[in-house]
Short mmCIF file of C-alpha atoms in Angstrom, two decimals:
data_model
loop_
_atom_site.label_atom_id
_atom_site.label_comp_id
_atom_site.label_asym_id
_atom_site.label_seq_id
_atom_site.Cartn_x
_atom_site.Cartn_y
_atom_site.Cartn_z
CA MET A 1 59.21 158.05 213.01
CA ASP A 2 61.47 160.77 213.83
CA ASP A 3 59.77 164.13 214.71
CA ASP A 4 63.83 165.49 214.41
CA ALA A 5 64.43 164.11 210.87
CA PRO A 6 64.43 166.55 207.27
CA VAL A 7 61.82 166.14 204.61
CA LEU A 8 63.09 165.28 201.74
CA PRO A 9 62.66 165.58 197.65
CA ARG A 10 60.13 162.42 197.06
CA ILE A 11 62.23 159.83 194.99
CA ARG A 12 61.65 157.67 192.37
CA PRO A 13 60.49 154.23 193.87
CA GLU A 14 62.33 152.43 191.67
CA ILE A 15 65.38 154.79 191.77
CA ALA A 16 65.08 154.51 195.76
CA SER A 17 65.54 151.08 195.52
CA LEU A 18 68.37 150.54 193.29
CA PRO A 19 71.90 149.88 194.83
CA VAL A 20 74.23 153.20 193.57
CA TYR A 21 77.21 150.66 190.72
CA ARG A 22 79.62 149.06 193.19
CA GLN A 23 83.07 149.97 191.07
CA GLY A 24 85.58 147.06 191.53
CA ARG A 25 87.29 146.28 194.75
CA GLN A 26 90.36 148.66 195.27
CA ALA A 27 93.73 146.92 195.95
CA ALA A 28 96.68 147.54 198.39
CA ALA A 29 99.78 148.35 196.42
CA ASP A 30 101.67 145.40 197.21
CA ALA A 31 98.63 142.86 196.05
CA PHE A 32 96.78 142.42 191.88
CA LYS A 33 92.83 144.24 191.07
CA LEU A 34 92.03 142.17 188.96
CA SER A 35 88.52 142.77 189.92
CA SER A 36 87.94 146.38 186.79
CA ASN A 37 88.74 143.97 184.07
CA GLU A 38 92.12 146.90 183.73
CA ASN A 39 94.58 146.64 180.77
CA PRO A 40 97.95 145.99 183.43
CA PHE A 41 99.83 147.76 180.74
CA GLU A 42 100.86 151.68 181.20
CA PRO A 43 99.17 154.16 178.28
CA LEU A 44 100.46 153.35 174.55
CA PRO A 45 103.83 155.82 174.00
CA GLY A 46 102.56 159.26 173.08
CA VAL A 47 100.37 159.42 175.27
CA LEU A 48 101.08 160.86 178.53
CA ASP A 49 102.66 163.73 176.15
CA ALA A 50 99.10 164.14 174.37
CA VAL A 51 96.73 164.37 177.83
CA ARG A 52 99.64 167.44 178.54
CA GLY A 53 99.72 169.19 175.46
CA ALA A 54 95.47 168.97 176.44
CA ALA A 55 95.73 172.19 178.81
CA GLU A 56 93.94 174.34 178.47
CA LEU A 57 91.50 173.38 181.78
CA ASN A 58 90.19 177.15 181.35
CA ARG A 59 88.33 175.73 177.90
CA TYR A 60 85.48 173.73 176.78
CA PRO A 61 86.02 170.33 175.05
CA ASP A 62 84.40 170.09 171.93
CA ALA A 63 81.80 169.12 172.70
CA MET A 64 80.91 166.35 169.71
CA ALA A 65 84.84 166.20 170.26
CA MET A 66 84.97 165.94 166.11
CA ARG A 67 88.43 165.21 165.23
CA LEU A 68 87.98 161.57 167.00
CA ARG A 69 84.65 161.58 164.91
CA GLU A 70 86.57 161.90 161.69
CA ARG A 71 90.26 159.68 162.67
CA LEU A 72 87.07 156.51 163.63
CA ALA A 73 84.73 157.58 160.26
CA ALA A 74 88.23 157.07 158.45
CA ARG A 75 88.98 153.57 160.36
CA TYR A 76 85.88 151.98 159.49
CA GLY A 77 84.04 153.52 155.55
CA VAL A 78 81.35 155.40 157.54
CA ALA A 79 80.26 159.12 157.25
CA VAL A 80 81.85 161.49 160.24
CA GLU A 81 77.19 161.13 160.75
CA ALA A 82 77.93 157.34 161.93
CA VAL A 83 79.91 157.59 164.39
CA HIS A 84 79.15 159.37 168.25
CA VAL A 85 81.41 159.71 170.83
CA GLY A 86 80.50 159.57 174.43
CA ALA A 87 82.51 159.23 178.05
CA GLY A 88 82.75 155.55 177.90
CA SER A 89 80.40 153.14 176.03
CA VAL A 90 78.16 152.81 179.27
CA SER A 91 77.24 156.61 178.92
CA LEU A 92 76.16 155.55 174.97
CA ILE A 93 73.98 152.75 176.46
CA ALA A 94 71.85 155.31 178.62
CA GLN A 95 71.70 157.51 175.89
CA LEU A 96 70.51 155.24 172.96
CA ILE A 97 68.21 153.57 175.56
CA LEU A 98 66.53 157.18 177.16
CA ALA A 99 66.87 157.52 173.00
CA ALA A 100 64.35 154.60 172.82
CA ALA A 101 62.28 153.31 175.47
CA GLY A 102 59.60 154.92 178.35
CA PRO A 103 57.30 153.74 180.31
CA GLY A 104 55.61 151.07 179.15
CA ASP A 105 58.20 150.23 177.21
CA GLU A 106 60.59 147.09 177.46
CA VAL A 107 64.71 146.60 177.46
CA MET A 108 65.69 143.46 176.53
CA TYR A 109 69.05 141.52 177.39
CA ALA A 110 70.43 138.33 178.46
CA TRP A 111 71.33 138.30 182.30
CA ARG A 112 74.06 137.56 183.88
CA SER A 113 75.10 140.02 181.73
CA PHE A 114 76.87 143.81 182.46
CA GLU A 115 75.91 145.26 185.77
CA ALA A 116 74.95 148.09 184.87
CA TYR A 117 72.09 147.68 182.10
CA PRO A 118 69.10 147.37 184.95
CA THR A 119 69.78 150.28 186.66
CA LEU A 120 70.50 151.76 183.05
CA VAL A 121 66.58 150.75 182.32
CA ALA A 122 65.53 151.52 185.27
CA VAL A 123 66.75 154.81 185.07
CA SER A 124 64.82 155.66 181.67
CA GLY A 125 61.27 154.30 183.22
CA ALA A 126 60.80 151.45 180.73
CA THR A 127 60.59 147.72 181.71
CA ALA A 128 63.77 145.37 182.00
CA ILE A 129 63.31 141.80 180.55
CA GLU A 130 66.25 139.95 181.40
CA ILE A 131 66.85 135.83 179.60
CA PRO A 132 69.45 133.93 181.67
CA LEU A 133 71.89 132.17 179.52
CA THR A 134 72.34 129.10 178.41
CA ASP A 135 74.25 126.74 180.55
CA ASP A 136 77.26 127.10 179.04
CA SER A 137 77.24 131.64 179.53
CA ARG A 138 76.32 131.80 176.21
CA HIS A 139 73.94 134.24 175.09
CA ASP A 140 70.06 132.65 174.36
CA LEU A 141 69.29 134.35 171.17
CA PRO A 142 66.22 132.75 170.43
CA ALA A 143 64.79 132.95 173.52
CA MET A 144 65.52 135.90 173.54
CA ALA A 145 64.19 136.99 170.11
CA ALA A 146 61.39 135.04 170.94
CA ALA A 147 60.80 137.31 174.33
CA VAL A 148 60.21 139.92 171.53
CA THR A 149 56.51 141.13 172.02
CA GLU A 150 55.67 144.81 170.71
CA ARG A 151 57.00 146.78 173.68
CA THR A 152 60.13 146.05 172.83
CA ARG A 153 62.39 149.28 171.88
CA VAL A 154 65.58 148.21 172.61
CA ILE A 155 67.60 144.76 173.05
CA LEU A 156 70.95 144.74 174.97
CA VAL A 157 73.89 141.99 172.44
CA CYS A 158 77.25 142.24 174.76
CA SER A 159 80.09 140.11 172.63
CA PRO A 160 81.94 138.52 174.90
CA ASN A 161 79.86 138.78 177.36
CA ASN A 162 81.11 140.15 180.43
CA PRO A 163 81.29 138.57 183.03
CA THR A 164 80.84 135.63 181.73
CA GLY A 165 83.33 135.85 178.97
CA PRO A 166 81.84 134.13 176.00
CA VAL A 167 80.90 135.74 172.36
CA VAL A 168 77.75 135.79 170.39
CA THR A 169 79.26 133.85 166.19
CA HIS A 170 78.42 135.27 163.25
CA ASP A 171 76.04 133.29 162.50
CA GLU A 172 74.21 133.39 165.44
CA PHE A 173 73.88 137.31 165.21
CA ALA A 174 72.46 137.63 161.93
CA ALA A 175 69.67 134.89 162.06
CA PHE A 176 68.94 136.99 165.16
CA LEU A 177 68.47 139.81 163.59
CA ASP A 178 66.61 137.92 161.13
CA ALA A 179 64.28 137.16 163.69
CA VAL A 180 64.14 140.27 165.74
CA PRO A 181 61.91 143.43 164.09
CA ARG A 182 63.22 145.88 162.35
CA ASP A 183 62.36 148.90 163.93
CA VAL A 184 63.88 147.49 166.72
CA MET A 185 66.68 149.16 168.46
CA VAL A 186 69.79 145.94 169.02
CA ILE A 187 72.59 147.45 170.67
CA LEU A 188 76.04 145.15 170.34
CA ASP A 189 78.10 145.90 172.99
CA GLU A 190 81.77 145.06 172.66
CA ALA A 191 83.56 146.31 174.35
CA TYR A 192 86.33 143.68 174.37
CA ALA A 193 86.26 143.44 171.36
CA GLU A 194 89.96 143.68 170.52
CA PHE A 195 90.48 140.39 172.64
CA VAL A 196 88.70 138.44 170.65
CA THR A 197 90.38 135.66 169.62
CA ALA A 198 87.53 133.37 167.60
CA PRO A 199 87.38 133.38 164.51
CA ASP A 200 83.87 132.81 163.99
CA ALA A 201 82.38 135.64 166.53
CA VAL A 202 80.56 138.40 165.84
CA ASP A 203 81.99 141.86 164.87
CA GLY A 204 79.53 144.72 165.01
CA MET A 205 82.09 146.61 161.90
CA ARG A 206 80.87 143.69 159.59
CA VAL A 207 78.03 143.46 160.67
CA LEU A 208 77.17 147.06 160.21
CA GLY A 209 78.97 146.94 156.45
CA LEU A 210 77.11 143.76 154.77
CA LEU A 211 74.18 142.88 157.15
CA GLY A 212 73.52 146.97 155.86
CA ARG A 213 70.74 146.35 159.52
CA PRO A 214 69.30 150.80 160.13
CA ASN A 215 68.86 149.44 163.67
CA VAL A 216 71.33 147.73 164.77
CA VAL A 217 74.84 150.40 166.26
CA ALA A 218 77.50 148.46 167.78
CA LEU A 219 79.93 149.93 170.52
CA ARG A 220 83.43 150.53 171.10
CA THR A 221 85.72 151.66 173.94
CA PHE A 222 89.25 152.79 174.66
CA SER A 223 88.87 151.85 178.14
CA LYS A 224 89.98 148.00 177.78
CA ALA A 225 92.50 147.59 174.98
CA PHE A 226 93.43 150.81 174.96
CA GLY A 227 94.51 152.07 178.57
CA LEU A 228 92.45 155.31 178.85
CA ALA A 229 89.83 154.41 181.81
CA ALA A 230 90.53 156.73 183.84
CA LEU A 231 89.56 158.60 180.94
CA ARG A 232 86.29 157.57 180.27
CA ILE A 233 85.50 157.87 175.88
CA GLY A 234 83.93 155.56 173.70
CA TYR A 235 82.65 155.51 170.79
CA ALA A 236 79.67 153.94 168.76
CA ILE A 237 78.71 153.45 165.21
CA GLY A 238 75.90 153.53 163.30
CA HIS A 239 72.57 155.13 161.77
CA PRO A 240 72.81 158.98 161.56
CA ARG A 241 69.40 159.64 162.47
CA VAL A 242 69.31 156.67 165.37
CA LEU A 243 72.95 158.50 166.53
CA ASP A 244 71.32 162.00 166.45
CA ALA A 245 68.49 160.44 168.41
CA ALA A 246 71.62 159.72 170.58
CA ARG A 247 72.84 162.58 170.50
CA ALA A 248 70.50 164.78 171.66
CA THR A 249 70.21 162.53 175.16
CA MET A 250 73.30 163.05 175.99
CA ILE A 251 75.10 164.94 179.16
CA PRO A 252 77.07 168.44 176.80
CA LEU A 253 80.52 169.17 176.83
CA SER A 254 80.47 165.05 178.81
CA VAL A 255 83.96 163.89 176.70
CA THR A 256 86.49 165.75 176.97
CA ALA A 257 89.40 167.07 175.40
CA GLN A 258 92.41 165.22 177.40
CA ALA A 259 89.88 161.81 176.42
CA GLN A 260 90.52 163.27 173.10
CA ALA A 261 93.70 163.93 172.66
CA ALA A 262 94.65 160.25 173.81
CA ALA A 263 92.08 158.64 171.88
CA LEU A 264 93.39 159.61 168.49
CA ALA A 265 97.59 159.76 170.63
CA SER A 266 96.14 155.70 171.17
CA LEU A 267 95.40 154.88 167.46
CA ASP A 268 98.43 156.81 166.46
CA ALA A 269 99.76 153.71 168.22
CA GLU A 270 97.98 150.42 166.85
CA GLY A 271 101.02 148.16 166.35
CA ALA A 272 102.13 148.73 169.99
CA LEU A 273 98.41 148.24 171.02
CA LEU A 274 98.41 144.99 168.53
CA GLU A 275 101.38 143.47 170.20
CA ARG A 276 99.66 143.58 173.92
CA VAL A 277 96.12 143.18 172.98
CA ALA A 278 98.69 139.30 172.02
CA ALA A 279 100.34 139.52 175.50
CA ILE A 280 96.45 139.86 177.02
CA ALA A 281 95.56 137.15 175.42
CA GLU A 282 97.89 134.80 175.41
CA ARG A 283 98.00 135.04 179.54
CA ARG A 284 94.03 134.57 179.53
CA ASP A 285 94.32 131.54 176.71
CA ARG A 286 96.95 130.23 179.23
CA LEU A 287 94.96 131.66 182.60
CA ALA A 288 91.27 129.56 181.78
CA ALA A 289 94.14 126.31 180.36
CA GLY A 290 95.32 126.33 184.09
CA LEU A 291 91.61 126.69 185.78
CA ARG A 292 90.44 124.20 183.56
CA GLU A 293 93.68 121.15 184.60
CA ALA A 294 92.59 121.82 188.53
CA GLY A 295 89.02 120.53 188.07
CA TRP A 296 87.30 124.54 187.14
CA ARG A 297 84.85 124.27 184.71
CA ILE A 298 84.72 127.30 182.85
CA PRO A 299 83.66 128.89 179.42
CA ASP A 300 85.08 130.30 176.74
CA ALA A 301 86.86 133.30 177.20
CA GLN A 302 87.09 135.64 174.81
CA GLY A 303 87.36 139.18 177.09
CA ASN A 304 90.57 139.97 179.47
CA PHE A 305 89.12 138.48 182.09
CA VAL A 306 87.80 134.44 183.00
CA TRP A 307 84.62 133.47 185.00
CA LEU A 308 84.62 131.05 187.47
CA PRO A 309 81.36 129.29 188.00
CA ALA A 310 81.37 129.49 192.04
CA GLY A 311 77.47 129.76 192.62
CA ALA A 312 77.02 129.37 196.50
CA HIS A 313 80.39 129.54 197.37
CA THR A 314 81.51 133.13 195.65
CA GLU A 315 81.85 135.53 198.08
CA PRO A 316 84.25 132.64 200.56
CA PHE A 317 85.93 132.45 197.56
CA ALA A 318 86.70 136.04 197.45
CA GLU A 319 87.71 136.50 200.90
CA ALA A 320 89.85 133.04 199.97
CA PHE A 321 91.86 135.13 197.16
CA ALA A 322 92.47 139.14 198.78
CA GLU A 323 94.23 136.91 201.74
CA GLU A 324 96.74 136.55 198.97
CA GLY A 325 96.77 139.69 197.41
CA ILE A 326 94.18 138.31 194.88
CA ILE A 327 91.30 141.08 194.26
CA VAL A 328 88.84 139.02 192.48
CA ARG A 329 84.83 141.07 191.81
CA ALA A 330 82.59 138.55 193.67
CA PHE A 331 78.76 138.39 191.77
CA ALA A 332 77.23 137.03 194.31
CA GLY A 333 75.42 133.50 193.86
CA ASP A 334 76.90 133.46 190.25
CA GLY A 335 80.54 133.80 190.28
CA LEU A 336 84.41 135.66 190.61
CA ARG A 337 85.11 136.92 187.52
CA VAL A 338 88.67 137.49 187.45
CA SER A 339 90.54 140.48 185.25
CA VAL A 340 93.78 139.19 183.08
CA GLY A 341 96.44 140.97 184.84
CA GLU A 342 100.35 141.08 185.74
CA GLU A 343 102.10 138.37 184.60
CA GLU A 344 103.32 137.74 187.91
CA SER A 345 99.46 137.22 189.00
CA VAL A 346 98.51 133.92 186.57
CA GLU A 347 100.46 131.67 189.23
CA LYS A 348 99.60 133.09 192.09
CA VAL A 349 95.25 132.83 190.72
CA LEU A 350 95.81 129.55 189.63
CA ARG A 351 97.21 128.59 193.13
CA VAL A 352 95.33 129.94 194.60
CA ALA A 353 91.38 128.85 193.04
CA ALA A 354 93.37 124.87 192.73
CA SER A 355 93.43 124.93 196.41
CA VAL A 356 88.72 125.76 195.93
CA VAL A 357 87.88 124.18 193.35
CA ARG A 358 87.95 121.37 195.99
CA THR A 359 86.06 122.46 198.34
CA LEU A 360 82.94 122.99 195.47
CA PRO A 361 80.87 119.48 195.80
CA GLU A 362 81.85 116.98 193.33
CA ARG A 363 78.66 117.40 191.21
CA HIS A 364 78.67 121.51 192.31
CA PRO A 365 78.53 123.00 187.89
CA GLY A 366 81.75 125.37 188.35
CA ARG A 367 83.72 122.18 188.76
CA THR A 368 83.94 119.36 186.15
CA LEU A 369 83.00 115.81 186.88
CA ALA A 370 85.66 113.59 187.30
CA TRP A 371 84.98 111.01 184.83
CA GLU A 372 85.83 114.27 182.06
CA LEU A 373 89.28 114.51 184.05
#
């Protein structure tokens, strides 16, 4: 031991062992950054003016984001108390987990799913229960329901699943809720809901309205479809008592006045939003079709990204993309997530993807078998 090393405060072992969140790799000016599921379009009409108008930087923002909560409550036909706004949906997940789970409790989620889930559970002191995805990269809801114990406090369901892409259907989710104890919180993480085109997909607002499940909290964000990733703002819809518990754990004043103003302006531009979402969804479907034609066996894509199940070949394939000016997200040992970016990126992605898939072993799970072509 180095006698000159400083004596540092003791850190919880489970926190000391956590990896620091790794943001999507940045891209050079002449490259396409397809690593962070960002919206390739500029801010919606009126957003920049709204942000410029929120210029009182010497004043604290409205701690409860009341104007936005009132707007969202009217949009979804719920009470204002049933809406909670936070600094991105990931902060809302953290608040809800902290409100419901601690040491000795369990928080369950499918894996692989959103990479922040394990960290958020560890920070709470609870135990993470990871349930493997099905062979087609979907949530195995029956297996998740069967894994519930007396210690289960929270279940996270991500639809569309990030990073693999498939949705949970409404009927699957309803049956799952019937199998889960009513006192277990179920968080439906719908960060990519606006891009979904599958008619049978679960819709958190429909679940809350038709099924009346007070243990369900639906999460949405302005980061993806609305293109406000830099401002960090998202919202939850759920039972007021559940959301009050989340509000009790939040960092005060974490939603800025600029973010609230931008979100309100974005809601005013819904027509332009729908046009952009339709364009991204069409580009996604075209990209997915091209990847399948090239020989990739990829899961259904319902977000603003596609999933390449490259397995052990993930990191060298990511470098192959980078060498061609395309920055993708590599999940070591599992696969590559490629965001739907600018139109000019599509042909380039398909060209590189077609070149690397040929190097996969013939019976690799990410490659379509010859007899299936």
